[in-house]
Short mmCIF file of C-alpha atoms in Angstrom, two decimals:
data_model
loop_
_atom_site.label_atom_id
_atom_site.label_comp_id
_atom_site.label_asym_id
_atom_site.label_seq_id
_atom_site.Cartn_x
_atom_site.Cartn_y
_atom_site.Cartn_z
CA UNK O 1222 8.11 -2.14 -2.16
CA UNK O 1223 5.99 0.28 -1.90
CA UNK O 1224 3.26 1.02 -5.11
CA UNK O 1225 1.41 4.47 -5.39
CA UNK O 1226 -1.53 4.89 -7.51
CA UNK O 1227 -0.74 7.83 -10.04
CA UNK O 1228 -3.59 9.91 -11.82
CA UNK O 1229 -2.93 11.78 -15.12
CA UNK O 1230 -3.69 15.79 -14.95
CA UNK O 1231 -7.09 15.10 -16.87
CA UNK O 1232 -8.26 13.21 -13.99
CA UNK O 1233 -10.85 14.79 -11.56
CA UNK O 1234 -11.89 14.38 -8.45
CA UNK O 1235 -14.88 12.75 -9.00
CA UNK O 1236 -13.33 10.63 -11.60
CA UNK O 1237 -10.65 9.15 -9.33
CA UNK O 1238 -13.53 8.85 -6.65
CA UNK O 1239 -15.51 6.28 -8.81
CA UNK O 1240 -12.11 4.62 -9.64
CA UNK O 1241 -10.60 4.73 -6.42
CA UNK O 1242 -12.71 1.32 -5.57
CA UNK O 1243 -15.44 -1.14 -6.88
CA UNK O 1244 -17.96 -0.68 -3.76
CA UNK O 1245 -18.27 3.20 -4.81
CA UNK O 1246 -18.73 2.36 -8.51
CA UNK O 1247 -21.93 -0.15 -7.81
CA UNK O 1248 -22.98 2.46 -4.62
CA UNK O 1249 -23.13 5.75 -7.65
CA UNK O 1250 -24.29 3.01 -10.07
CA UNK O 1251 -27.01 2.20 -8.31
CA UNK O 1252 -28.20 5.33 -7.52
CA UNK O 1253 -28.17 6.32 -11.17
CA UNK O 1254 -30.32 3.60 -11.83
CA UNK O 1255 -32.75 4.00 -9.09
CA UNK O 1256 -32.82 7.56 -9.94
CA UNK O 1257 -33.82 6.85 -13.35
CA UNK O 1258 -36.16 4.17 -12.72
CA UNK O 1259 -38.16 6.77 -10.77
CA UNK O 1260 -38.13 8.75 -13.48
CA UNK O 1261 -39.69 6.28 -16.22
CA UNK O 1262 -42.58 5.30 -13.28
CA UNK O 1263 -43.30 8.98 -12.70
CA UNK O 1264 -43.78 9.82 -16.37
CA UNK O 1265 -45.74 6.60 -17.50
CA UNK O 1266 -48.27 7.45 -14.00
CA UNK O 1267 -48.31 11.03 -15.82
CA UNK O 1268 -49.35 9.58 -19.16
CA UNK O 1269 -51.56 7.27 -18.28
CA UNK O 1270 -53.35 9.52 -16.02
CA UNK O 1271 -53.71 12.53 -17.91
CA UNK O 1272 -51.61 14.72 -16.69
CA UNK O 1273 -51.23 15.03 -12.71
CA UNK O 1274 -51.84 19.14 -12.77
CA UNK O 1275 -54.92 18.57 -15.65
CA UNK O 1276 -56.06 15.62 -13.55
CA UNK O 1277 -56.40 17.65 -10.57
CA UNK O 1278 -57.83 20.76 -11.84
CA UNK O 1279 -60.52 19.38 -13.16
CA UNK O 1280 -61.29 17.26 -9.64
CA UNK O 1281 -61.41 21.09 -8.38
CA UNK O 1282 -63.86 22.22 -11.09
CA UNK O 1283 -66.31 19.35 -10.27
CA UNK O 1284 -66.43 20.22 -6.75
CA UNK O 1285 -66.76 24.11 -7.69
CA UNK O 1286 -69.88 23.53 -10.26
CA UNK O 1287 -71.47 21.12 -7.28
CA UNK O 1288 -71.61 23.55 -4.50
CA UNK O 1289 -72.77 26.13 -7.29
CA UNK O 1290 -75.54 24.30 -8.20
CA UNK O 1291 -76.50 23.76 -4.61
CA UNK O 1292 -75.71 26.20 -3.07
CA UNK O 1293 -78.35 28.79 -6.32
CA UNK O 1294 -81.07 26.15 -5.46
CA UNK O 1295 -81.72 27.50 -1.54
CA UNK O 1296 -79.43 30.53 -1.88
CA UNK O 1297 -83.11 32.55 -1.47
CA UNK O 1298 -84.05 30.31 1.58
CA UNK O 1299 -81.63 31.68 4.60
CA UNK O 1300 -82.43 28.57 6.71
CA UNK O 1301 -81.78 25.86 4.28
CA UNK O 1302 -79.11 27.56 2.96
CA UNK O 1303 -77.57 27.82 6.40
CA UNK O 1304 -77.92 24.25 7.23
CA UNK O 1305 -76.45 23.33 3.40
CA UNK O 1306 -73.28 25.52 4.89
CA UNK O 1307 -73.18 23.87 7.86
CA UNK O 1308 -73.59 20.42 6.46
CA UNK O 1309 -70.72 20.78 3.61
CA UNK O 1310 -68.16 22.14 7.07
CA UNK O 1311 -69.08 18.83 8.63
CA UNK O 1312 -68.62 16.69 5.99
CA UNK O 1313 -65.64 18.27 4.60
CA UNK O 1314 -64.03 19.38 8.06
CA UNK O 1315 -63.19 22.68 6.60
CA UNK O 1316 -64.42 26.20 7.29
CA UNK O 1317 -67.32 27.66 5.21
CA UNK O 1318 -68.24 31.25 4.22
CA UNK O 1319 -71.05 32.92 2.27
CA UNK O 1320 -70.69 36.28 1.30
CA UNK O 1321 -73.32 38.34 -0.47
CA UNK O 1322 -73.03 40.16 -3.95
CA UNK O 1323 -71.79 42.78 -1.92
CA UNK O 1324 -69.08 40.42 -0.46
CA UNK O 1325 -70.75 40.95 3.28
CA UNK O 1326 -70.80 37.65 5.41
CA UNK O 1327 -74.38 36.13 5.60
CA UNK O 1328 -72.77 33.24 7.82
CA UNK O 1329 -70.20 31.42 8.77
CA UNK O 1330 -69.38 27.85 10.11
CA UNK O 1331 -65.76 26.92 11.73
CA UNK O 1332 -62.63 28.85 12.54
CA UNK O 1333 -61.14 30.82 10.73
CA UNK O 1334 -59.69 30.32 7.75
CA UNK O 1335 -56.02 30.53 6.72
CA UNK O 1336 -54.11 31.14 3.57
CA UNK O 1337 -55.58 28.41 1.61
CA UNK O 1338 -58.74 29.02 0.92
CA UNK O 1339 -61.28 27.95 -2.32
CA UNK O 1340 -64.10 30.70 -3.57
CA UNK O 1341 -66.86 29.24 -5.65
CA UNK O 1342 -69.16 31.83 -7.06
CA UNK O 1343 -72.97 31.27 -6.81
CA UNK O 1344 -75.18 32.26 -9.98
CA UNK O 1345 -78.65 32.06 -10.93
CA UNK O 1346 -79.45 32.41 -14.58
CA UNK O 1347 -76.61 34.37 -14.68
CA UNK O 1348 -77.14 36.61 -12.16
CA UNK O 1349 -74.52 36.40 -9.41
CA UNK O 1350 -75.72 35.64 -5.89
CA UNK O 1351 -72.66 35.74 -4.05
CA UNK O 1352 -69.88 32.86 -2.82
CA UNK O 1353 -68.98 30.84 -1.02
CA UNK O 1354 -65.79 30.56 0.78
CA UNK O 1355 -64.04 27.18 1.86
CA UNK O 1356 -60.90 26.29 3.56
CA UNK O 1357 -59.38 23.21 4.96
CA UNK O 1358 -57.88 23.01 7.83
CA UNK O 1359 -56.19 19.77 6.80
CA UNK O 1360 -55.82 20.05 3.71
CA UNK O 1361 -54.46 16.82 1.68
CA UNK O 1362 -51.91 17.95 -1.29
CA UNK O 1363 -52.73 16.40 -4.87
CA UNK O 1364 -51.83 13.29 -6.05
CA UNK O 1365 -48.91 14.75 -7.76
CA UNK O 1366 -46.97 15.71 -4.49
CA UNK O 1367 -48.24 12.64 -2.76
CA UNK O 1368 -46.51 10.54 -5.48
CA UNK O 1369 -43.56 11.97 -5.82
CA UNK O 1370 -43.14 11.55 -1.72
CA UNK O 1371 -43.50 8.17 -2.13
CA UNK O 1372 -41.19 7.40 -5.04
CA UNK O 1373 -38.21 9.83 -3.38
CA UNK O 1374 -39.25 7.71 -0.13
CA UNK O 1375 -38.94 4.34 -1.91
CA UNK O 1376 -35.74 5.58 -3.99
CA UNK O 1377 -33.65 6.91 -0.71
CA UNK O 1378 -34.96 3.21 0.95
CA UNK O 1379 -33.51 1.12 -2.40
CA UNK O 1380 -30.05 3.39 -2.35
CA UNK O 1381 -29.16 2.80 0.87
CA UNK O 1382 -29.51 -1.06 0.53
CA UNK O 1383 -27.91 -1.00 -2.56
CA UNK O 1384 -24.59 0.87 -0.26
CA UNK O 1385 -25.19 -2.53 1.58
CA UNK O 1386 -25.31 -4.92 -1.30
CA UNK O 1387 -22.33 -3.41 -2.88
CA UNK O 1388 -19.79 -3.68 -0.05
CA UNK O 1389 -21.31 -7.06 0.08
CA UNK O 1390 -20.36 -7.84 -3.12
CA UNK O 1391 -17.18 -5.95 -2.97
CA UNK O 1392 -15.36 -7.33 0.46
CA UNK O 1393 -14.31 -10.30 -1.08
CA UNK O 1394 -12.56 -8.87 -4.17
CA UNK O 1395 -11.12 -6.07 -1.46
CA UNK O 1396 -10.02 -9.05 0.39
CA UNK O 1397 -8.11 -10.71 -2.98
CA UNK O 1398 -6.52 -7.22 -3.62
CA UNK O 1399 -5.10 -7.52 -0.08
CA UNK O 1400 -3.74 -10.42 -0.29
CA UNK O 1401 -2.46 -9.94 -3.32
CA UNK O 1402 -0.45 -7.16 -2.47
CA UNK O 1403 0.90 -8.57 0.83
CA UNK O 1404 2.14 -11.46 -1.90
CA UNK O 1405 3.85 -8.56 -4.05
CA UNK O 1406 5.37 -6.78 -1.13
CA UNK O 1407 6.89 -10.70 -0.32
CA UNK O 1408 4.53 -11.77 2.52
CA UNK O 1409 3.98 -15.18 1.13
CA UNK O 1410 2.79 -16.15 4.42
CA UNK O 1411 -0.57 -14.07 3.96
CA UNK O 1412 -3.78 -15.67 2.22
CA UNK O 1413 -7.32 -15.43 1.17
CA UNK O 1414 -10.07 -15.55 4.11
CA UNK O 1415 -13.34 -15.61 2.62
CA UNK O 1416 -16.47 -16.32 3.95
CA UNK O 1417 -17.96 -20.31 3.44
CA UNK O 1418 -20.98 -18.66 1.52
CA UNK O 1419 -18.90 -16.85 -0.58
CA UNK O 1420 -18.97 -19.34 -3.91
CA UNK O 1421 -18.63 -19.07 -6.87
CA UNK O 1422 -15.53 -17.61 -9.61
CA UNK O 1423 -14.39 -15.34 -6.79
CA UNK O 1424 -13.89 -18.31 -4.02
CA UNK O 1425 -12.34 -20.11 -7.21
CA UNK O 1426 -9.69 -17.14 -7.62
CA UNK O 1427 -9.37 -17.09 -3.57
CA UNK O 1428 -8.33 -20.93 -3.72
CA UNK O 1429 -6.37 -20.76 -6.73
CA UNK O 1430 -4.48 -17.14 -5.36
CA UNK O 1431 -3.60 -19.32 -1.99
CA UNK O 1432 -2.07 -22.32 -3.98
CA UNK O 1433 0.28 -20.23 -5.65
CA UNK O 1434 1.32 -18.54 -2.56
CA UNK O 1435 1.74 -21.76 -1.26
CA UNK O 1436 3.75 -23.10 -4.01
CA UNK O 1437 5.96 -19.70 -3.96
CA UNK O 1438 6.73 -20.22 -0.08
CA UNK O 1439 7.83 -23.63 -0.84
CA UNK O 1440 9.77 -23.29 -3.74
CA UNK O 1441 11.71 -20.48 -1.73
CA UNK O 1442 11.86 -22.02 1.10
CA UNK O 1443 13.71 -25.40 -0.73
CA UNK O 1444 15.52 -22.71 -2.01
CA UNK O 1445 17.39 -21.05 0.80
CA UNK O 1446 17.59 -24.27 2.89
CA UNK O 1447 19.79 -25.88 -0.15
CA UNK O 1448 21.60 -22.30 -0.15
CA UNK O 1449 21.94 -22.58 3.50
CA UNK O 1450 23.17 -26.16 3.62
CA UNK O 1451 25.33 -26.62 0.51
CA UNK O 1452 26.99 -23.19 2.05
CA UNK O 1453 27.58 -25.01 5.45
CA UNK O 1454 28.87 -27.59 3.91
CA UNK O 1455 31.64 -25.74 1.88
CA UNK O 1456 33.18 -24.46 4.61
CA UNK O 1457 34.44 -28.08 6.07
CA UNK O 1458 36.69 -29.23 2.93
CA UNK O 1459 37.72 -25.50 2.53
CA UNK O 1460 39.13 -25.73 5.85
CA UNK O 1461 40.76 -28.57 5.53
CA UNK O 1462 42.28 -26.99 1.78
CA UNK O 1463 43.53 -24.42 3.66
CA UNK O 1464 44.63 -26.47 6.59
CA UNK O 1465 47.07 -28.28 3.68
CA UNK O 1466 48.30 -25.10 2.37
CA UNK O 1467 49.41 -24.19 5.52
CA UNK O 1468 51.77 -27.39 6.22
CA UNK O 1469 53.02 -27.32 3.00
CA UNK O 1470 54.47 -24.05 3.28
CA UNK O 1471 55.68 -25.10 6.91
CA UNK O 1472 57.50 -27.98 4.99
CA UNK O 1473 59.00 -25.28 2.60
CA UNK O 1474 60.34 -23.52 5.68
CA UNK O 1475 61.85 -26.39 7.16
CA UNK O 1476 63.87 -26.98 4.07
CA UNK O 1477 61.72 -29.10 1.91
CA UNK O 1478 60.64 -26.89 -0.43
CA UNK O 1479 60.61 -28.34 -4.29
CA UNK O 1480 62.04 -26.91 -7.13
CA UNK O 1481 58.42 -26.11 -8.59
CA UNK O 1482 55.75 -27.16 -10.59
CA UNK O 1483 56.50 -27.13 -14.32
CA UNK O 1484 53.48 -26.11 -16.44
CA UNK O 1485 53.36 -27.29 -20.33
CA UNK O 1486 52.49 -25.17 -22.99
CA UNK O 1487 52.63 -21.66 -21.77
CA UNK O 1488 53.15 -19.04 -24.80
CA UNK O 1489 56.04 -16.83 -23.31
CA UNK O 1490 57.30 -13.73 -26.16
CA UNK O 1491 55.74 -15.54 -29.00
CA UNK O 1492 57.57 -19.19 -28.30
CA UNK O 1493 55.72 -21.75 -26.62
CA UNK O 1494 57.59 -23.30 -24.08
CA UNK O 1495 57.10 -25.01 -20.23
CA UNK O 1496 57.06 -22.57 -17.28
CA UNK O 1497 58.21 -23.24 -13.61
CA UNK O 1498 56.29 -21.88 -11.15
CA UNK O 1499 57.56 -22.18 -7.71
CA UNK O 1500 55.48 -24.07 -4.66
CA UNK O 1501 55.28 -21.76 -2.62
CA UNK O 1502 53.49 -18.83 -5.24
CA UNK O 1503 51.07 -21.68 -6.14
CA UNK O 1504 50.52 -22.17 -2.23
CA UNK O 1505 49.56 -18.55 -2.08
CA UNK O 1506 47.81 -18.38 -5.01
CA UNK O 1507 45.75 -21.18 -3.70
CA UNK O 1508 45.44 -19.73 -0.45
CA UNK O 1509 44.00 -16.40 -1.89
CA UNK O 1510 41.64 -18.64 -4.39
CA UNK O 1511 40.54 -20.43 -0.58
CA UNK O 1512 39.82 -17.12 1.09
CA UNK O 1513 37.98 -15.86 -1.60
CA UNK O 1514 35.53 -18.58 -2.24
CA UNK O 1515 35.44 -18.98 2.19
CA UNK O 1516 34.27 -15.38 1.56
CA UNK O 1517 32.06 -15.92 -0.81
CA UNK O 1518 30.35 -18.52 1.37
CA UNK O 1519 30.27 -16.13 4.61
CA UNK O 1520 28.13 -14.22 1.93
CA UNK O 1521 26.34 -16.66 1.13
CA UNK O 1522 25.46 -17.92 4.65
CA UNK O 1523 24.12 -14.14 5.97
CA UNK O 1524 22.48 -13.84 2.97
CA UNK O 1525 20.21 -17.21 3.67
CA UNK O 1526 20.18 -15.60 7.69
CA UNK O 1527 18.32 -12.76 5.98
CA UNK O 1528 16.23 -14.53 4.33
CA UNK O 1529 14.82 -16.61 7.54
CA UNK O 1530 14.85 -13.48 9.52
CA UNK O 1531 16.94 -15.86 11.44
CA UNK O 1532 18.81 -12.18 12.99
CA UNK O 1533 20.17 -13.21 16.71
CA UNK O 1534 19.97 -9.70 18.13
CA UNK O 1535 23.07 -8.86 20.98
CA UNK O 1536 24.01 -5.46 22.96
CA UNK O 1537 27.49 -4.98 20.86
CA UNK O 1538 29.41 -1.54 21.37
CA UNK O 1539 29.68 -0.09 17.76
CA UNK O 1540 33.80 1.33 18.34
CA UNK O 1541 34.61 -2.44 19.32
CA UNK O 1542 33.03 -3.94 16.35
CA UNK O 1543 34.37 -1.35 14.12
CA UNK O 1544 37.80 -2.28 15.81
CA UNK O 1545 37.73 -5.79 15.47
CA UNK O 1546 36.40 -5.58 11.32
CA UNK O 1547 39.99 -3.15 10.91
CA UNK O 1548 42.03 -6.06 12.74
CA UNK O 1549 40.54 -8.90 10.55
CA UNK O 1550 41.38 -6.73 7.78
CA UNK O 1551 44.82 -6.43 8.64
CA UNK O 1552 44.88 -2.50 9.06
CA UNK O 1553 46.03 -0.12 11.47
CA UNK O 1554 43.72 0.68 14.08
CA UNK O 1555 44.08 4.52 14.03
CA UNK O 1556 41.79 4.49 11.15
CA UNK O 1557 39.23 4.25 13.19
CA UNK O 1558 37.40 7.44 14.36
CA UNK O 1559 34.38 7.76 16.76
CA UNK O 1560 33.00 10.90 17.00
CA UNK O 1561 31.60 11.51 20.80
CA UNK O 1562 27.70 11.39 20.09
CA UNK O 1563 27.91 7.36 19.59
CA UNK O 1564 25.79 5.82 21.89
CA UNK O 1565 27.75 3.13 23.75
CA UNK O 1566 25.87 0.35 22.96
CA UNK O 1567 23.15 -0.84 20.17
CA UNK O 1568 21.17 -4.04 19.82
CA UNK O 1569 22.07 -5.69 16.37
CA UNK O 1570 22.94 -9.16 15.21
CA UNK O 1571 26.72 -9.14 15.95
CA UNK O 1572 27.69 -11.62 13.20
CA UNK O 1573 25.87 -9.91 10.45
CA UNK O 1574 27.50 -6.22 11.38
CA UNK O 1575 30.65 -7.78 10.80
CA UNK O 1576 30.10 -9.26 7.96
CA UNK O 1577 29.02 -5.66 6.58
CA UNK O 1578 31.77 -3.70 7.92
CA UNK O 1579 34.00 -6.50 6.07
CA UNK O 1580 32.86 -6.21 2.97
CA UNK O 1581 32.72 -2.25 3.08
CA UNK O 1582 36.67 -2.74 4.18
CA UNK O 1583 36.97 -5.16 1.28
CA UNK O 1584 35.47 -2.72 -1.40
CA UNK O 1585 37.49 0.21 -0.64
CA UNK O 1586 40.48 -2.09 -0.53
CA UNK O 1587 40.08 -3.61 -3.94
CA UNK O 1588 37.99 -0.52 -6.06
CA UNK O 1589 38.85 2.63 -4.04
CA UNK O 1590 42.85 2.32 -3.36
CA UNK O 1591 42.77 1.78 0.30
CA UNK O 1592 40.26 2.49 3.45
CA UNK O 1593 41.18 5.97 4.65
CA UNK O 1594 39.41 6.39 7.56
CA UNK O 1595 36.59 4.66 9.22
CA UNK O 1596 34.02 6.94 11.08
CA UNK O 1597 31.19 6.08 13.15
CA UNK O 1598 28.80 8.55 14.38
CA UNK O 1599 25.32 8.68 15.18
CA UNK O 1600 22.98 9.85 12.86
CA UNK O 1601 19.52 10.34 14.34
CA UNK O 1602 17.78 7.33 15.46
CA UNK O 1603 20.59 5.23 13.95
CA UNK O 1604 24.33 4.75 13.69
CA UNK O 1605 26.40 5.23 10.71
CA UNK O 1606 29.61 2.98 9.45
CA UNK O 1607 31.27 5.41 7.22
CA UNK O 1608 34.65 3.73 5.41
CA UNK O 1609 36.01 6.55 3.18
CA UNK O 1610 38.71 5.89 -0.03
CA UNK O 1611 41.04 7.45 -1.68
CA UNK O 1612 40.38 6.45 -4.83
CA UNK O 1613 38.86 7.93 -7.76
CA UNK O 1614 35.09 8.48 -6.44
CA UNK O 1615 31.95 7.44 -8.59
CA UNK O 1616 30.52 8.07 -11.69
CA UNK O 1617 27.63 10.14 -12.25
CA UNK O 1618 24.72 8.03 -11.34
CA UNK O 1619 27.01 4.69 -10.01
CA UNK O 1620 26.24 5.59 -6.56
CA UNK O 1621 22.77 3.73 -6.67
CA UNK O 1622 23.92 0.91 -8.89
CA UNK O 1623 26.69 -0.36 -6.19
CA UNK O 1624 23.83 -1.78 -4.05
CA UNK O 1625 22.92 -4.21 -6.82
CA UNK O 1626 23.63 -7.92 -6.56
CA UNK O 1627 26.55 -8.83 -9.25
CA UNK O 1628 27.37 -5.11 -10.00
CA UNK O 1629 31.17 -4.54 -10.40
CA UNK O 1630 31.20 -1.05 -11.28
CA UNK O 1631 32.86 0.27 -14.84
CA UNK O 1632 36.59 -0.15 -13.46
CA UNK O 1633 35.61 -3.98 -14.19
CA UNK O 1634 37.90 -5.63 -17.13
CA UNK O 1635 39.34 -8.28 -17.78
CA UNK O 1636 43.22 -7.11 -17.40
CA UNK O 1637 42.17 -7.44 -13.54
CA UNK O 1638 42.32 -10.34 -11.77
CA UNK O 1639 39.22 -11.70 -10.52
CA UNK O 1640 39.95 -11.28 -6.71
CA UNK O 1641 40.31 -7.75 -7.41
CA UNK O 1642 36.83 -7.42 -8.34
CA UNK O 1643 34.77 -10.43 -6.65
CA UNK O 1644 31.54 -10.93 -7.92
CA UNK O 1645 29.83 -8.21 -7.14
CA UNK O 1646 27.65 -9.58 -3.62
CA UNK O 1647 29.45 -7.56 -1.12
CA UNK O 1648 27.76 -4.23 -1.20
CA UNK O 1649 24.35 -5.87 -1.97
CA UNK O 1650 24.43 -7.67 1.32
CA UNK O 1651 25.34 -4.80 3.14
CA UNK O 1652 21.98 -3.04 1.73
CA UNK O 1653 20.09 -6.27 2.85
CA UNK O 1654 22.18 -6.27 6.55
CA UNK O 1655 21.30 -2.69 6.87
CA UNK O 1656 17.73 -3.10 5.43
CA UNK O 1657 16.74 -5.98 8.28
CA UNK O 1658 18.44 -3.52 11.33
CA UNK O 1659 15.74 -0.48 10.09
CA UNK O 1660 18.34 1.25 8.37
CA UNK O 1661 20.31 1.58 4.91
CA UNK O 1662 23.36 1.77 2.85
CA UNK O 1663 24.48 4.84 1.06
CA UNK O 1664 27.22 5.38 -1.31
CA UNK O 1665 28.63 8.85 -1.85
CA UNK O 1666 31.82 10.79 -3.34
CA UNK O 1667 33.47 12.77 -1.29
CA UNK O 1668 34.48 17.03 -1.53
CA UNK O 1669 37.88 16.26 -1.30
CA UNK O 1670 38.24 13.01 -3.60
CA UNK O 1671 37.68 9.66 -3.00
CA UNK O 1672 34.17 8.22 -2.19
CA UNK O 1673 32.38 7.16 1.02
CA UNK O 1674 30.51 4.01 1.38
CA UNK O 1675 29.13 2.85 4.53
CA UNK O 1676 25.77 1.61 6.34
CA UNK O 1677 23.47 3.09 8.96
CA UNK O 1678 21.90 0.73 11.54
CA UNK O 1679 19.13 1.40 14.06
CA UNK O 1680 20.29 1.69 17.96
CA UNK O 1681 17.45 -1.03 18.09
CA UNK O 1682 15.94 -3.26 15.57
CA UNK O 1683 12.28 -2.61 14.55
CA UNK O 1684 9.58 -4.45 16.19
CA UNK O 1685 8.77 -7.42 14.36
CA UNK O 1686 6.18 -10.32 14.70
CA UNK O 1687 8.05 -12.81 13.08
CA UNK O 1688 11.58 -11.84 14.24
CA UNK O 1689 13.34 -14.27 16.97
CA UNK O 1690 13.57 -13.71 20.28
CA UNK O 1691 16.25 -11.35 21.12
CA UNK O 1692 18.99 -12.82 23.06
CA UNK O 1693 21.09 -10.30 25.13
CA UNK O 1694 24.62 -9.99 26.05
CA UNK O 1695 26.65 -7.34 27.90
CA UNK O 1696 29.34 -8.17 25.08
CA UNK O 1697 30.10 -8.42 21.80
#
């Protein structure tokens, strides 16, 4: 069965993204909290420092009041104040300038300079002298960029281990989930692989998930093999009632027959009196009781194949087998009709097509008045077994209930006898027969009265790993 994950309208994208699984959850968690960890360090640096803008303006300042100061004590001497120039370039590996009060270039030291330049004024006593102009050729930002490299550095390193950590932490619930749907969608066969190092309440819920599914397989395994044997074993002593049945009504034919069997206590127009029955209506009463449990068991029996995928898989013409199913039913043969687009042949499990087309016979028989007509035709990649009725057609929303083990439809009462009806098993095996060839059952009224129930099986079986090997005939 097939589950889909549904999302209400309210839902958006990025809310079914952080939903969708438990690794992106801890990967956007993580970030969040990276994210805001950088934060908090960045703002306590800022507070204990000052400010990182104040802090750095007033580093600038200091350096502007020094080369004032140095610069007004030899501005009046041209050679020392050439060499202090020259000096400050080499130590600072920058370009320096000194312009006059009349912003003309006394001298200059290095290339030239760029965009980013500094100009410190030179006074005297308040009288300006002129400036001086530096620039660095490379020139180191403040602290505040240099920080906030590092942290977005150091954040982008942490996030993309945490994407690590949390699949890390996530494969092994992924890998419960897994099996825990294979389990749901009836692969009891599939189980928990987790890594040794992987301890803890998750390998705890790993061992504990793989015990059950063990216990499940075994319980339904004990299951079908009792199914499958006490069916098996039915059939002997039910051939052997039937066997009886059959030279007691010889006996009857040769003359023997008794008088009857006389029942006590039968209420007949309000008197209570004893009621003969003859032998020979019990004998066929039996014989119908025989033939219905012998059905019953067939049931039974490719029910428990199912279950084992125990399918033997033969090259069987579909008009023959539809043919022989209208024989073993006792019906004419010209109700069968095979349209020309049949494909001659089609790999299925001979015994369990039979077994289909049987009961399909059997339902329109006892619900729908009588088969009709039986059609087979190809339909796509598959080949349909339509038997149509002439009886009274569906109710409104019956069509999907037929398929359900122990439904008997609303024509069930007790006024009917209980051969008339069964037990409701037939159709549902036909949905499981179909189901294991690929294909399905459908049940359908029809335009012109009546209904049409049949199954549609694939020209070959699905690939399978666990499915027998095929075993192939030229016949039936």
């Amino acid at each position: 069965m097939t589950r889909c994950r549904h999302h209400t309208p309210r839902e958006g994208r990025v809310s079914r993204y952080l939903k969708a699984r438990l690794q992106r959850r801890l990967f956007v968690t993580f970030g969040i909290t990276i994210m805001a960890t950088v934060a908090m360090v960045a703002a306590a640096m800022s507070l204990l420092d000052g400010g990182w803008g104040a802090s750095f303006r007033l580093e600038v300042r200091r350096v502007e009041a020094l080369i004032d100061r140095q610069f007004a004590q030899v501005w009046g001497t041209p050679a020392a104040r050439d060499g202090l120039a020259r000096a400050v370039a080499e130590e600072l590996d920058a370009s320096v300038m000194l312009l006059d009060d009349r912003e003309q270039t006394l001298v200059s030291h290095g290339p030239a300079c760029g965009t980013r330049t500094y100009r410190v004024p030179v006074q005297s006593d308040g009288t300006a002298l002129g400036s001086v102009v530096v620039c660095f050729h490379r020139f180191r930002h403040g602290g505040p960029f240099r920080v906030a490299l590092v942290l977005g550095v150091i954040a982008s390193v942490l996030w993309a281990a945490s994407g690590l950590i949390s699949r890390r932490l996530a494969r092994p619930l992924l890998e419960l989930s897994r099996v825990a749907r294979e389990i749901g969608e009836g692969n009891l066969q599939s189980r928990v692989r987790l890594d040794r190092r992987a301890a803890g309440e998750v390998g705890v819920v790993g061992e504990t998930l793989n015990d059950m599914a063990a216990r499940i397989e075994k319980q339904l395994a004990d299951q079908r093999e009792l199914l499958a044997a006490v069916s098996h074993e039915l059939r002997t002593p039910l051939s052997r009632i039937r066997l009886l049945t059959e030279m007691a009504r010889d006996r009857g034919r040769g003359g023997e027959e008794s008088e009857g069997v006389e029942i006590e206590g039968v209420e007949i127009e309000g008197e209570t009196r004893p009621l003969r029955v003859p032998s020979s209506k019990l004998l066929d009463d039996l014989d119908r009781e025989v033939m219905e449990i012998d059905a019953l068991v067939g049931d039974l029996l490719a029910s428990s194949r199912i279950d084992f995928n125990a399918l033997t898989v033969t090259r069987v013409a579909p008009a023959d087998a539809a043919l022989r199913a209208l024989e073993r039913a006792g019906l004419d043969p010209s109700l069968l009709e095979v349209e020309e687009d049949t494909p001659p042949a089609m790999e299925v499990d001979a015994t369990l097509l039979g077994r289909a087309l049987a009961n399909l016979i059997e339902n329109a028989r006892a619900h729908g008045g009588g088969v009709e007509r039986l059609r087979v035709h190809a339909r796509g990649e598959t080949i349909s077994f339509d038997v149509e009725d002439g009886g009274l057609g569906f109710s409104p929303g019956e069509e999907a209930r037929v398929f359900e083990p122990f439904y008997r439809g609303g024509s069930a009462s007790a006024s009917e006898p209980r051969g008339a009806l069964g037990l409701g098993l037939g159709l549902a095996l036909c949905k499981r027969i179909a189901v294991a060839h690929g294909g399905r059952a459908f049940a359908e009224n029809r335009a012109e009265g009546g209904a049409r129930v049949g199954v549609e099986i694939r020209v070959r079986p699905p690939s399978s790993g666990g499915a027998p090997r095929e075993r192939r005939s030229s016949h039936a």
